[in-house]
């Protein structure tokens, strides 16, 4: 099977959230690097290290059959030659539920290797509310 | 005043946790990069972006006068030429309290510039408990 190659960190990030929305384990794992030191911190607070533990965590999540949609906003990005760091707000809605949960904050780190850009770290935690978050940005001075 | 230069990401990380333990705002801010896109997510879930907002968040925390000690363990590290990513468990104890809180999980990202290694992202969230965390590591195969 041809392996998907992501040309940019944004391509890898888009594939990550598509795989999450579709509950597609193979598509999800195609986003992850095969480096030893991959880390995934899920909103409940568990830290999974190594590809096998991370795969099992996503398998269990997707096996629950819960359909979710994730929209991201407010990205803050830093990119160097081989590593890119994105911090985004995740707005998660669950199919069949009208109410929108408070956003999550996710730090996503991508590394560039022979397979293009792949995820090496995903750390998500609950945020209090969007209003609070928006107040805590340093104003940008255009100069 | 001579600016401290950190020769390695580990040096910057050590200075970060020392500043946190000592409640020393100047020492804390010496660890942070002056890049526009610095981000700090504190355990309560607030996301602070930009140096001014981050400085104010630490100022308020230190102004409470609460004395804490932080020990880190279980580091998972990735380092490229210009960016280093550390994910650690933080064991926080509060002076005057006997009980040890459950650990926190922190993702710390450092960038290398003219000022040596400096922090560009700190994302902390509560972990459930250490026992649970230790079970979720993929066994390393020595080969």
CSV table of C-alpha atoms in Angstrom, one decimal:
chain,number,residue,atom,x,y,z
A,1,UNK,CA,0.0,0.0,0.0
A,2,UNK,CA,1.4,3.4,-1.0
A,3,UNK,CA,2.2,5.5,2.1
A,4,UNK,CA,0.8,9.0,2.2
A,5,UNK,CA,3.4,11.6,2.2
A,6,UNK,CA,2.6,15.0,3.7
A,7,UNK,CA,4.5,17.9,2.0
A,8,UNK,CA,3.8,20.4,4.8
A,9,UNK,CA,3.0,20.3,8.5
A,10,UNK,CA,-0.4,21.8,7.6
A,11,UNK,CA,-1.1,18.8,5.3
A,12,UNK,CA,-0.3,16.4,8.1
A,13,UNK,CA,-2.5,18.4,10.5
A,14,UNK,CA,-5.4,18.4,8.1
A,15,UNK,CA,-5.1,14.6,7.7
A,16,UNK,CA,-4.9,14.2,11.5
A,17,UNK,CA,-8.2,16.0,12.1
A,18,UNK,CA,-9.9,14.2,9.1
A,19,UNK,CA,-8.8,10.8,10.5
A,20,UNK,CA,-10.1,11.9,13.9
A,21,UNK,CA,-13.5,13.0,12.5
A,22,UNK,CA,-13.8,9.8,10.4
A,23,UNK,CA,-12.6,7.5,13.2
A,24,UNK,CA,-10.2,6.0,10.6
A,25,UNK,CA,-7.4,4.2,12.5
A,26,UNK,CA,-5.2,3.5,9.4
A,27,UNK,CA,-5.5,7.1,8.3
A,28,UNK,CA,-4.7,8.3,11.8
A,29,UNK,CA,-1.6,6.1,12.1
A,30,UNK,CA,-0.4,7.2,8.6
A,31,UNK,CA,0.0,10.7,10.2
A,32,UNK,CA,2.2,9.5,13.0
A,33,UNK,CA,6.0,9.2,12.7
A,34,UNK,CA,7.6,5.8,13.4
A,35,UNK,CA,10.2,7.5,15.7
A,36,UNK,CA,10.6,5.9,19.1
A,37,UNK,CA,9.8,9.0,21.0
A,38,UNK,CA,6.2,9.8,19.9
A,39,UNK,CA,3.9,11.0,22.6
A,40,UNK,CA,0.1,11.5,22.8
A,41,UNK,CA,-1.7,13.1,25.7
A,42,UNK,CA,-5.4,12.8,25.5
A,43,UNK,CA,-7.9,15.2,27.2
A,44,UNK,CA,-8.5,12.8,30.1
A,45,UNK,CA,-4.9,13.2,31.0
A,46,UNK,CA,-3.3,9.9,30.0
A,47,UNK,CA,0.1,10.0,28.4
A,48,UNK,CA,0.8,7.4,25.8
A,49,UNK,CA,4.4,6.9,24.6
A,50,UNK,CA,5.5,4.8,21.6
A,51,UNK,CA,3.6,3.9,18.5
A,52,UNK,CA,2.0,0.7,19.8
A,53,UNK,CA,0.5,2.4,22.9
A,54,UNK,CA,-0.7,5.4,20.7
A,55,UNK,CA,-2.3,3.1,18.2
A,56,UNK,CA,-4.1,1.2,20.9
A,57,UNK,CA,-5.4,4.4,22.5
A,58,UNK,CA,-6.9,5.6,19.2
A,59,UNK,CA,-8.3,2.1,18.4
A,60,UNK,CA,-10.1,2.1,21.7
A,61,UNK,CA,-11.4,5.7,21.1
A,62,UNK,CA,-12.6,4.9,17.6
A,63,UNK,CA,-14.1,1.5,18.8
A,64,UNK,CA,-16.6,3.4,21.0
A,65,UNK,CA,-18.3,4.4,17.7
A,66,UNK,CA,-18.8,8.0,18.8
A,67,UNK,CA,-18.9,10.4,15.8
A,68,UNK,CA,-17.2,13.7,16.4
A,69,UNK,CA,-16.5,16.7,14.3
A,70,UNK,CA,-13.5,18.9,15.1
A,71,UNK,CA,-12.9,22.4,13.8
A,72,UNK,CA,-9.7,24.2,14.7
A,73,UNK,CA,-9.0,27.9,15.2
A,74,UNK,CA,-6.5,30.4,16.6
A,75,UNK,CA,-3.4,28.6,15.4
A,76,UNK,CA,0.0,29.7,16.7
A,77,UNK,CA,2.8,28.2,14.6
A,78,UNK,CA,6.6,27.9,14.7
A,79,UNK,CA,8.5,26.1,12.0
A,80,UNK,CA,12.1,25.3,11.7
A,81,UNK,CA,13.8,23.1,9.1
A,82,UNK,CA,12.9,19.7,10.6
A,83,UNK,CA,10.3,20.4,13.3
A,84,UNK,CA,7.1,22.4,13.3
A,85,UNK,CA,5.0,23.3,16.4
A,86,UNK,CA,1.4,24.2,16.1
A,87,UNK,CA,-0.9,25.2,19.1
A,88,UNK,CA,-4.6,25.4,18.1
A,89,UNK,CA,-8.0,25.5,19.7
A,90,UNK,CA,-10.1,22.5,18.9
A,91,UNK,CA,-13.9,22.9,18.8
A,92,UNK,CA,-15.4,19.5,19.1
A,93,UNK,CA,-19.0,18.6,18.5
A,94,UNK,CA,-20.5,15.2,19.0
A,95,UNK,CA,-23.1,13.8,16.5
A,96,UNK,CA,-26.5,13.7,18.0
A,97,UNK,CA,-25.7,16.4,20.6
A,98,UNK,CA,-26.8,20.0,20.1
A,99,UNK,CA,-24.5,21.6,22.7
A,100,UNK,CA,-21.0,22.6,21.8
A,101,UNK,CA,-18.4,21.6,24.4
A,102,UNK,CA,-15.9,24.2,25.6
A,103,UNK,CA,-12.8,24.1,23.3
A,104,UNK,CA,-9.7,22.0,23.8
A,105,UNK,CA,-6.2,23.3,23.5
A,106,UNK,CA,-3.9,21.1,21.4
A,107,UNK,CA,-0.2,21.3,20.9
A,108,UNK,CA,0.8,19.4,17.7
A,109,UNK,CA,4.4,18.8,16.8
A,110,UNK,CA,5.5,17.5,13.4
A,111,UNK,CA,8.9,16.2,12.3
A,112,UNK,CA,10.2,16.1,8.7
A,113,UNK,CA,11.8,12.9,7.6
A,114,UNK,CA,12.1,10.6,4.6
A,115,UNK,CA,8.3,10.2,4.8
A,116,UNK,CA,7.6,13.9,4.7
A,117,UNK,CA,6.0,15.7,7.7
A,118,UNK,CA,4.6,13.4,10.4
A,119,UNK,CA,3.2,13.9,13.9
A,120,UNK,CA,5.6,13.2,16.8
A,121,UNK,CA,3.5,14.8,19.6
A,122,UNK,CA,-0.2,15.6,20.3
A,123,UNK,CA,-1.0,17.1,23.7
A,124,UNK,CA,-4.7,18.1,24.3
A,125,UNK,CA,-6.3,19.5,27.4
A,126,UNK,CA,-9.6,21.2,28.1
A,127,UNK,CA,-9.8,25.0,28.0
A,128,UNK,CA,-12.1,27.0,30.2
A,129,UNK,CA,-14.0,28.9,27.5
A,130,UNK,CA,-13.3,30.8,24.3
A,131,UNK,CA,-14.0,34.2,25.8
A,132,UNK,CA,-11.4,33.8,28.5
A,133,UNK,CA,-8.9,32.6,25.9
A,134,UNK,CA,-9.3,35.5,23.6
A,135,UNK,CA,-8.6,38.0,26.4
A,136,UNK,CA,-5.2,36.5,27.1
A,137,UNK,CA,-3.4,37.4,23.8
A,138,UNK,CA,-0.7,40.0,23.8
A,139,UNK,CA,-1.8,42.7,21.3
A,140,UNK,CA,0.3,42.6,18.1
A,141,UNK,CA,2.0,45.8,17.3
A,142,UNK,CA,2.2,46.3,13.5
A,143,UNK,CA,5.5,47.9,12.7
B,1,UNK,CA,22.4,43.3,32.9
B,2,UNK,CA,24.1,40.4,31.2
B,3,UNK,CA,21.5,38.0,29.7
B,4,UNK,CA,21.8,34.4,30.7
B,5,UNK,CA,22.6,32.1,27.7
B,6,UNK,CA,21.5,28.5,27.8
B,7,UNK,CA,23.8,26.2,25.9
B,8,UNK,CA,21.3,23.3,25.7
B,9,UNK,CA,17.6,22.7,26.0
B,10,UNK,CA,18.2,20.9,29.3
B,11,UNK,CA,19.9,24.0,30.7
B,12,UNK,CA,16.9,26.1,29.8
B,13,UNK,CA,14.6,23.5,31.3
B,14,UNK,CA,16.5,23.4,34.5
B,15,UNK,CA,16.4,27.2,34.7
B,16,UNK,CA,12.6,27.2,34.0
B,17,UNK,CA,11.9,24.8,36.9
B,18,UNK,CA,14.2,26.7,39.3
B,19,UNK,CA,12.5,30.0,38.4
B,20,UNK,CA,9.1,28.3,39.0
B,21,UNK,CA,10.2,26.9,42.4
B,22,UNK,CA,11.7,30.3,43.5
B,23,UNK,CA,8.8,32.4,42.1
B,24,UNK,CA,11.4,34.5,40.4
B,25,UNK,CA,9.8,36.5,37.6
B,26,UNK,CA,13.0,37.9,36.0
B,27,UNK,CA,14.6,34.4,36.0
B,28,UNK,CA,11.4,32.9,34.5
B,29,UNK,CA,11.3,35.5,31.7
B,30,UNK,CA,15.0,35.0,31.0
B,31,UNK,CA,14.1,31.5,29.9
B,32,UNK,CA,11.5,32.6,27.4
B,33,UNK,CA,12.2,33.5,23.8
B,34,UNK,CA,11.2,37.0,22.5
B,35,UNK,CA,9.7,35.4,19.4
B,36,UNK,CA,6.2,36.7,18.6
B,37,UNK,CA,4.7,33.2,18.7
B,38,UNK,CA,5.4,32.1,22.3
B,39,UNK,CA,2.6,30.1,24.0
B,40,UNK,CA,1.9,29.1,27.6
B,41,UNK,CA,-1.0,26.8,28.6
B,42,UNK,CA,-1.4,26.6,32.4
B,43,UNK,CA,-3.0,23.7,34.2
B,44,UNK,CA,-6.3,25.6,34.7
B,45,UNK,CA,-6.6,25.5,30.9
B,46,UNK,CA,-5.9,29.1,30.0
B,47,UNK,CA,-3.8,29.8,26.9
B,48,UNK,CA,-1.5,32.8,27.0
B,49,UNK,CA,0.1,34.0,23.7
B,50,UNK,CA,2.8,36.6,23.4
B,51,UNK,CA,5.4,37.6,25.8
B,52,UNK,CA,3.5,40.3,27.6
B,53,UNK,CA,0.5,38.0,28.4
B,54,UNK,CA,2.8,35.2,29.5
B,55,UNK,CA,4.8,37.6,31.8
B,56,UNK,CA,1.5,38.8,33.4
B,57,UNK,CA,0.3,35.2,33.9
B,58,UNK,CA,3.5,34.3,35.8
B,59,UNK,CA,3.5,37.6,37.7
B,60,UNK,CA,0.0,36.8,39.0
B,61,UNK,CA,0.9,33.2,39.9
B,62,UNK,CA,4.1,34.3,41.8
B,63,UNK,CA,2.2,37.2,43.5
B,64,UNK,CA,0.0,34.7,45.3
B,65,UNK,CA,3.1,33.9,47.4
B,66,UNK,CA,2.5,30.1,47.2
B,67,UNK,CA,5.7,28.2,47.5
B,68,UNK,CA,6.0,25.1,45.3
B,69,UNK,CA,8.6,22.6,44.5
B,70,UNK,CA,8.6,20.8,41.2
B,71,UNK,CA,10.5,17.6,40.4
B,72,UNK,CA,10.3,16.2,36.8
B,73,UNK,CA,10.5,12.6,35.6
B,74,UNK,CA,9.9,10.3,32.6
B,75,UNK,CA,11.2,12.7,30.0
B,76,UNK,CA,10.6,12.0,26.3
B,77,UNK,CA,12.8,14.2,24.1
B,78,UNK,CA,13.2,15.0,20.5
B,79,UNK,CA,15.8,17.4,19.3
B,80,UNK,CA,16.6,18.8,15.9
B,81,UNK,CA,19.0,21.6,15.0
B,82,UNK,CA,16.9,24.5,16.0
B,83,UNK,CA,14.0,23.1,18.0
B,84,UNK,CA,13.8,20.7,21.0
B,85,UNK,CA,10.6,19.1,22.3
B,86,UNK,CA,10.5,17.7,25.8
B,87,UNK,CA,7.5,16.0,27.4
B,88,UNK,CA,7.9,15.4,31.1
B,89,UNK,CA,5.8,14.5,34.2
B,90,UNK,CA,5.8,17.3,36.8
B,91,UNK,CA,5.5,16.3,40.4
B,92,UNK,CA,4.4,19.4,42.3
B,93,UNK,CA,4.4,19.8,46.1
B,94,UNK,CA,3.2,22.8,47.9
B,95,UNK,CA,5.0,24.1,51.0
B,96,UNK,CA,3.1,23.5,54.1
B,97,UNK,CA,1.0,20.7,52.6
B,98,UNK,CA,1.9,17.0,53.2
B,99,UNK,CA,-0.1,15.5,50.4
B,100,UNK,CA,1.5,15.1,47.0
B,101,UNK,CA,-0.8,16.1,44.2
B,102,UNK,CA,-1.2,13.8,41.1
B,103,UNK,CA,1.4,14.7,38.5
B,104,UNK,CA,1.1,17.1,35.7
B,105,UNK,CA,2.1,16.4,32.1
B,106,UNK,CA,4.1,19.2,30.5
B,107,UNK,CA,5.2,19.7,26.9
B,108,UNK,CA,8.1,22.1,26.8
B,109,UNK,CA,9.4,23.4,23.4
B,110,UNK,CA,12.7,25.2,23.1
B,111,UNK,CA,14.1,27.1,20.1
B,112,UNK,CA,17.8,27.9,19.4
B,113,UNK,CA,18.6,31.5,18.5
B,114,UNK,CA,21.3,34.1,19.0
B,115,UNK,CA,20.5,33.9,22.8
B,116,UNK,CA,21.0,30.2,22.9
B,117,UNK,CA,18.1,27.8,23.7
B,118,UNK,CA,14.9,29.5,25.0
B,119,UNK,CA,11.4,28.3,25.7
B,120,UNK,CA,8.8,29.0,23.0
B,121,UNK,CA,5.9,26.8,24.4
B,122,UNK,CA,4.9,25.4,27.8
B,123,UNK,CA,1.7,23.3,27.9
B,124,UNK,CA,0.8,21.7,31.2
B,125,UNK,CA,-2.3,19.7,32.0
B,126,UNK,CA,-3.2,17.4,35.0
B,127,UNK,CA,-2.5,13.7,34.7
B,128,UNK,CA,-4.8,11.1,36.3
B,129,UNK,CA,-2.1,9.3,38.4
B,130,UNK,CA,1.4,7.9,37.9
B,131,UNK,CA,0.4,4.3,38.0
B,132,UNK,CA,-2.0,4.8,35.0
B,133,UNK,CA,0.7,6.7,33.1
B,134,UNK,CA,3.4,4.0,33.6
B,135,UNK,CA,1.1,1.3,32.1
B,136,UNK,CA,0.7,3.2,28.8
B,137,UNK,CA,4.2,3.0,27.5
B,138,UNK,CA,5.1,0.9,24.6
B,139,UNK,CA,7.8,-1.6,25.7
B,140,UNK,CA,11.1,-0.7,24.1
B,141,UNK,CA,12.7,-3.5,22.2
B,142,UNK,CA,16.5,-3.4,22.5
B,143,UNK,CA,18.0,-4.4,19.2
